[in-house]
GROMACS .gro file of C-alpha atoms in nm:
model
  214
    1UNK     CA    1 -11.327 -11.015  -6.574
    2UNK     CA    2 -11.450 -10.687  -6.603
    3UNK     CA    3 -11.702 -10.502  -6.859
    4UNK     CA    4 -11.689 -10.213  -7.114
    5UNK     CA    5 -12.059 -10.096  -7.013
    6UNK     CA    6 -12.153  -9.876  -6.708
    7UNK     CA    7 -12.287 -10.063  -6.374
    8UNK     CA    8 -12.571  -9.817  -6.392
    9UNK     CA    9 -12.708  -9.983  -6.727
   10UNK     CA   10 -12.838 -10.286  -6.517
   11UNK     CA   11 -13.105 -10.055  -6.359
   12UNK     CA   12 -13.407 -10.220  -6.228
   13UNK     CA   13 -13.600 -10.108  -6.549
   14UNK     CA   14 -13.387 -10.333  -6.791
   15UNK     CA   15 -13.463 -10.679  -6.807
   16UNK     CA   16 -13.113 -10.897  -6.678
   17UNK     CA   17 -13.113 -11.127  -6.961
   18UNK     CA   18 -13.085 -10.831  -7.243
   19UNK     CA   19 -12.803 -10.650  -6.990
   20UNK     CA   20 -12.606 -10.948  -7.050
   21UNK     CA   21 -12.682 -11.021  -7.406
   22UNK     CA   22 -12.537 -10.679  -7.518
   23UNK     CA   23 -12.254 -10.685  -7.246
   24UNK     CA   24 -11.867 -10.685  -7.368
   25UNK     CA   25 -11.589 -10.855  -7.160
   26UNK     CA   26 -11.201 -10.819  -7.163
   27UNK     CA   27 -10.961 -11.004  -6.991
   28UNK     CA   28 -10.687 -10.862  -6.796
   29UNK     CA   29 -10.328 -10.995  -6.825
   30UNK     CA   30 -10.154 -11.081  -7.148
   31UNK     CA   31 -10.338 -11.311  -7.366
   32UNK     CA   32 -10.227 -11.678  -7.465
   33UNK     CA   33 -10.117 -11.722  -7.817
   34UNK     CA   34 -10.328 -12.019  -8.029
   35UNK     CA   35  -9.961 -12.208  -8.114
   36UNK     CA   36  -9.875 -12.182  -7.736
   37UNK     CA   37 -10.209 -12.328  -7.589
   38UNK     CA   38 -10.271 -12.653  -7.466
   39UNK     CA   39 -10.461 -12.919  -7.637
   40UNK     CA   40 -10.577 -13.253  -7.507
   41UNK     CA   41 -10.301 -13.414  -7.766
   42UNK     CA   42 -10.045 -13.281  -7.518
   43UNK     CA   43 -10.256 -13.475  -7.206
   44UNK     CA   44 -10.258 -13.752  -7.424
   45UNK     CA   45  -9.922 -13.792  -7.537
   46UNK     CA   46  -9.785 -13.691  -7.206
   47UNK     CA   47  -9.608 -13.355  -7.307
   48UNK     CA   48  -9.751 -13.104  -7.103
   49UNK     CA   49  -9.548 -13.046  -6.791
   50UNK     CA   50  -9.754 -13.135  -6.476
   51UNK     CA   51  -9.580 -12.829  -6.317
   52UNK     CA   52  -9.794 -12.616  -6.573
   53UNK     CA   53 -10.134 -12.717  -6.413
   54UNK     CA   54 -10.040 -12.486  -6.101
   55UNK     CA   55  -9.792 -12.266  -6.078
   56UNK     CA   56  -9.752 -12.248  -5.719
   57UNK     CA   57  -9.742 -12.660  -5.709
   58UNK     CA   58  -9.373 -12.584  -5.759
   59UNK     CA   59  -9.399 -12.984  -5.861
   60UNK     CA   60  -9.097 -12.972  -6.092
   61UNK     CA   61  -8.893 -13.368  -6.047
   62UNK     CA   62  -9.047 -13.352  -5.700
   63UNK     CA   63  -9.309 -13.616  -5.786
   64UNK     CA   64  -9.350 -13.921  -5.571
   65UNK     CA   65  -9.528 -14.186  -5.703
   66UNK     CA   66  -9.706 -14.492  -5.486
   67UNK     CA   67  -9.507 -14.748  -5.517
   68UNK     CA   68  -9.764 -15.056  -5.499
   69UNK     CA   69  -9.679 -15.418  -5.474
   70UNK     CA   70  -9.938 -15.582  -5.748
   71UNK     CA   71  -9.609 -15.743  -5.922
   72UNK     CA   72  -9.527 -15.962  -5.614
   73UNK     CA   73  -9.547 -16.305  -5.651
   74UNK     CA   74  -9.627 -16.579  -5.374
   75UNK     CA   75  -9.352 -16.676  -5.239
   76UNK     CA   76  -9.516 -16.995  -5.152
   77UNK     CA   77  -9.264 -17.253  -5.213
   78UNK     CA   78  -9.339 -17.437  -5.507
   79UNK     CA   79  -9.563 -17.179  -5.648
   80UNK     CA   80  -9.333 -17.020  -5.929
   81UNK     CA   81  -9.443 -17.192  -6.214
   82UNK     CA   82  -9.496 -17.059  -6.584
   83UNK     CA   83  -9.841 -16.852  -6.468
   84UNK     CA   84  -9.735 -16.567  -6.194
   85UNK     CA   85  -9.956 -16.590  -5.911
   86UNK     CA   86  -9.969 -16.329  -5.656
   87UNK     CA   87 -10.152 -16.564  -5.425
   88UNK     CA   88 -10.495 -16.724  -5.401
   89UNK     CA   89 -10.680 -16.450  -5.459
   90UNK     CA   90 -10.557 -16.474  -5.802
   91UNK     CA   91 -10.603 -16.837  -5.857
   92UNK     CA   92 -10.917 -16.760  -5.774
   93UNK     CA   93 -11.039 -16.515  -6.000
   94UNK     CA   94 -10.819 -16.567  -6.288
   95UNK     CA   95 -10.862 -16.964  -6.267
   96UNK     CA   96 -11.258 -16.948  -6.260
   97UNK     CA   97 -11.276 -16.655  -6.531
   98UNK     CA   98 -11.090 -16.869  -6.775
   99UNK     CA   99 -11.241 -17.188  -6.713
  100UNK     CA  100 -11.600 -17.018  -6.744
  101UNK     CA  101 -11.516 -16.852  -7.072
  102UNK     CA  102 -11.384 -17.130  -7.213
  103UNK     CA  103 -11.656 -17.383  -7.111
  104UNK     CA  104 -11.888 -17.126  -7.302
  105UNK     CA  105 -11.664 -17.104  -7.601
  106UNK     CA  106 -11.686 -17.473  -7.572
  107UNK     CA  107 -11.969 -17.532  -7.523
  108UNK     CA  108 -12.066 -17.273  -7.807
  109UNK     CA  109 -11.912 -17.501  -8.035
  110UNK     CA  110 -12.117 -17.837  -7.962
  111UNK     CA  111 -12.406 -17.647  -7.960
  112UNK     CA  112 -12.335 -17.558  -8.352
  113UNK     CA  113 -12.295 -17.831  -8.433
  114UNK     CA  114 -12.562 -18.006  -8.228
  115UNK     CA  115 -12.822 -17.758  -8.407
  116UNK     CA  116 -12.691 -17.758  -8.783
  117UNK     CA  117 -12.700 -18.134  -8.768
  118UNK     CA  118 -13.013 -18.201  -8.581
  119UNK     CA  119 -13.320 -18.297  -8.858
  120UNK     CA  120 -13.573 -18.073  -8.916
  121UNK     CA  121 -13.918 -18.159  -9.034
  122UNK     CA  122 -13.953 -17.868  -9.261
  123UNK     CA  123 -13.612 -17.734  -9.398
  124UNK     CA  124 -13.610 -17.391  -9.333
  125UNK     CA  125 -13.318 -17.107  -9.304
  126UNK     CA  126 -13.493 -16.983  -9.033
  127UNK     CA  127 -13.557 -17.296  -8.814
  128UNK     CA  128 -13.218 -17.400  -8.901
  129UNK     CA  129 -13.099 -17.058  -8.703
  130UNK     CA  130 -13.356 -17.102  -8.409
  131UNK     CA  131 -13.219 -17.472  -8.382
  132UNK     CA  132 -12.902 -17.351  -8.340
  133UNK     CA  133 -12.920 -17.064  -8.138
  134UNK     CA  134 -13.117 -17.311  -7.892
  135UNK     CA  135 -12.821 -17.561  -7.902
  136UNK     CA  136 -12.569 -17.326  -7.833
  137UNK     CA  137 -12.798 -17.140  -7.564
  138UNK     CA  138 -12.812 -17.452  -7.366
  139UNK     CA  139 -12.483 -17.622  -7.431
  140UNK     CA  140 -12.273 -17.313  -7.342
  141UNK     CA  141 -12.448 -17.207  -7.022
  142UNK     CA  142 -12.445 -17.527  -6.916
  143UNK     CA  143 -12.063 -17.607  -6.958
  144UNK     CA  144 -11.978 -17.279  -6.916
  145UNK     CA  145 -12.176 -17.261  -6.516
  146UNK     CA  146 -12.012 -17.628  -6.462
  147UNK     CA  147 -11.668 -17.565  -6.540
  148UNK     CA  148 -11.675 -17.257  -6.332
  149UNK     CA  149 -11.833 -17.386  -6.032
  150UNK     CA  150 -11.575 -17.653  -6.073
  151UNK     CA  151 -11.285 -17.388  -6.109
  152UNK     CA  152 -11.446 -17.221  -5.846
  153UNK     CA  153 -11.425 -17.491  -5.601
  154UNK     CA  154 -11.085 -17.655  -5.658
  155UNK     CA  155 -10.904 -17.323  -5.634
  156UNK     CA  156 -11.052 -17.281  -5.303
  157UNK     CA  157 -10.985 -17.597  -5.209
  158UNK     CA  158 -10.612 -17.642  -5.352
  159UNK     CA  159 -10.567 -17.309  -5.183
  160UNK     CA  160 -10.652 -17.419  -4.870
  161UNK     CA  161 -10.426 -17.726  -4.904
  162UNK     CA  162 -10.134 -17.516  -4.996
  163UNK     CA  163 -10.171 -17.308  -4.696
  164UNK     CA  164 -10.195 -17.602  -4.431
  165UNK     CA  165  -9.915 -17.773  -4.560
  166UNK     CA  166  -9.693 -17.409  -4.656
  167UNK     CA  167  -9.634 -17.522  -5.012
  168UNK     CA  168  -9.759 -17.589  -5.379
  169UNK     CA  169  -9.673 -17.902  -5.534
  170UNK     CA  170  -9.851 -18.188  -5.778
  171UNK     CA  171  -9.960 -18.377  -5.500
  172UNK     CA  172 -10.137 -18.096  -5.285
  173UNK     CA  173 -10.320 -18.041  -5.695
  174UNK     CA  174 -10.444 -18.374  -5.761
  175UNK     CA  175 -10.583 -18.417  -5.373
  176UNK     CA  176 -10.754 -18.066  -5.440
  177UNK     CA  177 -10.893 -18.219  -5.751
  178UNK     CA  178 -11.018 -18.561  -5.597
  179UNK     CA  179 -11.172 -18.353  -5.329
  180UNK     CA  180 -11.358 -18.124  -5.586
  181UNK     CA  181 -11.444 -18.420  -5.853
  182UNK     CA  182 -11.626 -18.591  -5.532
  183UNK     CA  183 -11.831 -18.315  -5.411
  184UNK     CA  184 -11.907 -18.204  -5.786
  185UNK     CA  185 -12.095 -18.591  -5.776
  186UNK     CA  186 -12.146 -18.691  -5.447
  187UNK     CA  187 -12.546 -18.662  -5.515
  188UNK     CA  188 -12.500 -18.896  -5.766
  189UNK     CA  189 -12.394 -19.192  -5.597
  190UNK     CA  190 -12.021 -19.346  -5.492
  191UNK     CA  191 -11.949 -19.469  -5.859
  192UNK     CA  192 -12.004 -19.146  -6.002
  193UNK     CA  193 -11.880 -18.966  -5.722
  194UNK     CA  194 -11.502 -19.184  -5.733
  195UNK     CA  195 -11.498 -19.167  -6.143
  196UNK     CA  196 -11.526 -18.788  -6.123
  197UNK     CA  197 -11.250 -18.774  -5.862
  198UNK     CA  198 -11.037 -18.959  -6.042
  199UNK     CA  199 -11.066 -18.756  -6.365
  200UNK     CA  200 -11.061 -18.428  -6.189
  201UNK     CA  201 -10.746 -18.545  -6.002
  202UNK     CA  202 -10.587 -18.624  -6.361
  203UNK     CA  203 -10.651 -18.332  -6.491
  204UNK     CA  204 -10.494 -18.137  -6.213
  205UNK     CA  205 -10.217 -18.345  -6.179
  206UNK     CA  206 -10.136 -18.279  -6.508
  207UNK     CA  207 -10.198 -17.922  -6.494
  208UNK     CA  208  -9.972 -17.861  -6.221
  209UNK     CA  209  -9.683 -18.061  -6.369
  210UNK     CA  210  -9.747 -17.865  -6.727
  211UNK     CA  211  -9.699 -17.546  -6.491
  212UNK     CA  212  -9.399 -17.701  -6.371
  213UNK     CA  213  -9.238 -17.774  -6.645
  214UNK     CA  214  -9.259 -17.489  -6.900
   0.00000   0.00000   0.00000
């Protein structure tokens, strides 16, 4: 960049900011045409040629790419069922995400209903909202943090079964359920504590076979 006014102008007796103000620039080298300059549709849409952002890159079709392995599967046996898993890390994350959200959504539901049918003494738009926006407040939390923790705990715990024994099946489910059910009511006494486990187990059983099967 270079300018049209002489270097003497910016004498110590002229003030910077007005040297600059009435300062002219050109540009050496030929100037870029508006139709040939690149706009962030090109980025976008993936038209520019990376070779373009430098031209001593000299990138051309010399592009290597990191080839990454986040679409490998366990290769557990047993674990290829209808919902790729890439391990128990996965399980994991995915399995307690899901269950939380949908214990909320669930739980969102009973708690509408819970508050648009519970009597008020004065009928009242607003009350009616309150009432309901307190049902669904403590419904949804709650079945939303217990089906979580449950998640939470089974996948570690089914995981850990699948490793010791070096495969996923039905079986290695329902004792990861039992186990969880247990522990999820073991404060509650051995009655409570044996009905959850056997529900739990259920459920997983049936999970793992719906898995299985699809």
């Amino acid at each position: 960049m270079s300018s049209s006014d002489p270097q003497n102008s910016a004498s110590g007796s002229q003030d910077p900011a007005s040297f600059l103000r009435s300062a002219t620039f050109s540009r050496d080298g030929p100037a870029v045409s508006v139709e040939n300059a690149v706009t962030a549709n090109d980025l976008l849409l993936g038209a520019y040629d990376p070779a373009k952002l430098h031209p001593l890159a000299q990138l051309g079709d010399q592009l290597d790419y990191l080839v990454l392995d986040d679409d490998k599967t366990s290769e557990l046996p047993g674990a290829g069922t209808a919902i790729p898993s890439r391990g128990w890390s996965d399980d994991l994350c995915y399995g307690t995400g899901t269950m939380y959200l949908s214990g909320l959504a669930l739980g969102g539901f009973w708690g509408v209903s819970e508050g648009a049918r519970r009597p008020l003494a004065v009928s009242n738009t607003r009350l009616r909202i309150n009432s309901v926006l307190n049902s669904v407040t403590r419904r949804g939390t709650f079945i939303g943090n217990s089906a979580g923790v449950l998640a939470l705990v089974y996948n570690g715990i089914n995981s850990t079964i699948d490793s010791l024994r070096g495969k996923h099946d039905t079986a290695g489910s329902m004792a990861a359920g039992a186990l969880t059910g247990a522990l999820y009511k073991s404060t509650a006494g051995v009655k409570p504590a044996l009905a959850a486990a056997s529900v739990i187990s259920g459920v997983a059983g049936i999970w793992s076979y719906v898995k299985k099967s699809v």
